[in-house]
Short mmCIF file of C-alpha atoms in Angstrom, two decimals:
data_model
loop_
_atom_site.label_atom_id
_atom_site.label_comp_id
_atom_site.label_asym_id
_atom_site.label_seq_id
_atom_site.Cartn_x
_atom_site.Cartn_y
_atom_site.Cartn_z
CA UNK W 237 146.99 154.07 208.83
CA UNK W 238 145.08 154.82 205.97
CA UNK W 239 147.32 155.44 202.14
CA UNK W 240 145.86 156.18 198.89
CA UNK W 241 145.94 157.28 195.73
CA UNK W 242 143.43 160.25 195.39
CA UNK W 243 142.40 158.89 191.77
CA UNK W 244 141.23 156.14 193.58
CA UNK W 245 138.09 158.44 195.23
CA UNK W 246 135.28 159.14 192.65
CA UNK W 247 135.76 162.63 191.60
CA UNK W 248 132.36 164.68 191.74
CA UNK W 249 130.74 167.74 190.96
CA UNK W 250 130.92 170.51 194.00
CA UNK W 251 127.80 171.55 195.32
CA UNK W 252 125.23 174.23 193.43
CA UNK W 253 126.48 177.56 192.62
CA UNK W 254 129.94 176.50 191.44
CA UNK W 255 131.29 176.24 187.84
CA UNK W 256 133.91 174.20 186.61
CA UNK W 257 134.33 172.20 189.84
CA UNK W 258 135.16 169.15 190.91
CA UNK W 259 136.11 167.47 194.44
CA UNK W 260 137.28 163.96 195.73
CA UNK W 261 135.97 163.58 199.98
CA UNK W 262 140.19 162.14 200.31
CA UNK W 263 139.94 162.10 204.22
CA UNK W 264 136.22 161.62 205.64
CA UNK W 265 134.34 159.88 208.62
CA UNK W 266 134.22 156.74 206.47
CA UNK W 267 138.43 156.12 206.58
CA UNK W 268 137.89 156.87 210.44
CA UNK W 269 138.76 160.73 210.43
CA UNK W 270 136.73 161.81 213.28
CA UNK W 271 137.28 166.03 213.59
CA UNK W 272 138.34 167.17 210.01
CA UNK W 273 137.28 166.17 206.21
CA UNK W 274 140.04 167.09 203.64
CA UNK W 275 138.95 167.54 199.93
CA UNK W 276 141.12 168.18 196.75
CA UNK W 277 139.35 170.41 194.64
CA UNK W 278 140.20 170.98 190.59
CA UNK W 279 138.88 173.91 188.96
CA UNK W 280 139.06 174.15 185.45
CA UNK W 281 139.69 177.32 183.52
CA UNK W 282 136.78 179.96 184.01
CA UNK W 283 135.20 178.00 187.18
CA UNK W 284 134.89 179.01 190.43
CA UNK W 285 133.23 178.10 193.98
CA UNK W 286 130.10 179.67 195.03
CA UNK W 287 130.04 182.92 196.80
CA UNK W 288 129.44 181.72 200.11
CA UNK W 289 129.32 181.43 203.71
CA UNK W 290 129.25 179.27 206.63
CA UNK W 291 129.68 179.22 210.58
CA UNK W 292 133.06 177.08 210.48
CA UNK W 293 136.47 178.09 209.38
CA UNK W 294 138.34 176.17 206.73
CA UNK W 295 141.87 176.31 205.84
CA UNK W 296 143.26 176.01 201.67
CA UNK W 297 146.35 175.34 200.04
CA UNK W 298 147.00 176.35 196.54
CA UNK W 299 148.28 172.79 194.28
CA UNK W 300 149.12 173.80 191.27
CA UNK W 301 148.05 176.53 189.07
CA UNK W 302 146.52 180.20 190.13
CA UNK W 303 143.25 182.56 190.52
CA UNK W 304 141.25 185.02 192.60
CA UNK W 305 139.67 184.62 195.75
CA UNK W 306 136.76 187.03 196.48
CA UNK W 307 135.42 188.12 200.04
CA UNK W 308 133.51 190.73 200.75
CA UNK W 309 134.28 193.72 198.61
CA UNK W 310 137.99 192.42 197.20
CA UNK W 311 139.76 190.45 195.52
CA UNK W 312 143.12 188.91 196.05
CA UNK W 313 145.75 186.85 194.18
CA UNK W 314 146.43 183.34 195.13
CA UNK W 315 149.29 180.70 192.90
CA UNK W 316 150.42 177.39 193.81
CA UNK W 317 151.92 177.14 197.58
CA UNK W 318 149.91 179.98 198.55
CA UNK W 319 147.92 178.98 201.99
CA UNK W 320 144.07 180.43 203.10
CA UNK W 321 142.49 180.82 205.92
CA UNK W 322 138.88 181.20 205.76
CA UNK W 323 137.41 182.24 209.45
CA UNK W 324 133.99 181.23 210.37
CA UNK W 325 131.28 183.09 208.22
CA UNK W 326 133.53 185.11 206.02
CA UNK W 327 132.12 185.16 202.28
CA UNK W 328 134.21 183.67 199.63
CA UNK W 329 135.06 182.30 196.44
CA UNK W 330 137.61 181.14 194.57
CA UNK W 331 137.68 181.52 190.56
CA UNK W 332 140.43 180.67 188.34
CA UNK W 333 140.92 183.07 185.67
CA UNK W 334 144.58 181.41 184.51
CA UNK W 335 145.24 179.52 181.74
CA UNK W 336 145.43 175.56 183.65
CA UNK W 337 143.22 173.37 186.30
CA UNK W 338 143.67 174.82 189.81
CA UNK W 339 144.17 172.11 191.66
CA UNK W 340 143.53 172.64 196.53
CA UNK W 341 143.08 171.09 199.38
CA UNK W 342 140.74 172.10 201.54
CA UNK W 343 139.99 171.15 205.02
CA UNK W 344 137.00 171.98 207.12
CA UNK W 345 135.53 170.22 210.68
CA UNK W 346 132.65 168.08 210.83
CA UNK W 347 130.89 170.29 212.62
CA UNK W 348 128.49 171.59 210.67
CA UNK W 349 127.67 168.40 209.76
#
């Protein structure tokens, strides 16, 4: 078992085509996770993830803040406490249109690496 504080993990700028978005890779192969990675994202007001798709599903849990989940032809509001499931190959993007930083956990499988 490994326990550590999230602030002990370095926050890095997220992938290109994202804005005002930082990521901390909390649970990874380096700590012994063989199947999934757990990431903590922090998105400032006005920030967004890239509008993209990939062949794996992922799961998101909103810890703080509110914003919009964007898909092809739809936008849906999210807020703290919401869980979001994104199936494989579905185009998606998260946007922070609220007044404070959005923090969310995102879990992904290692099938893409």
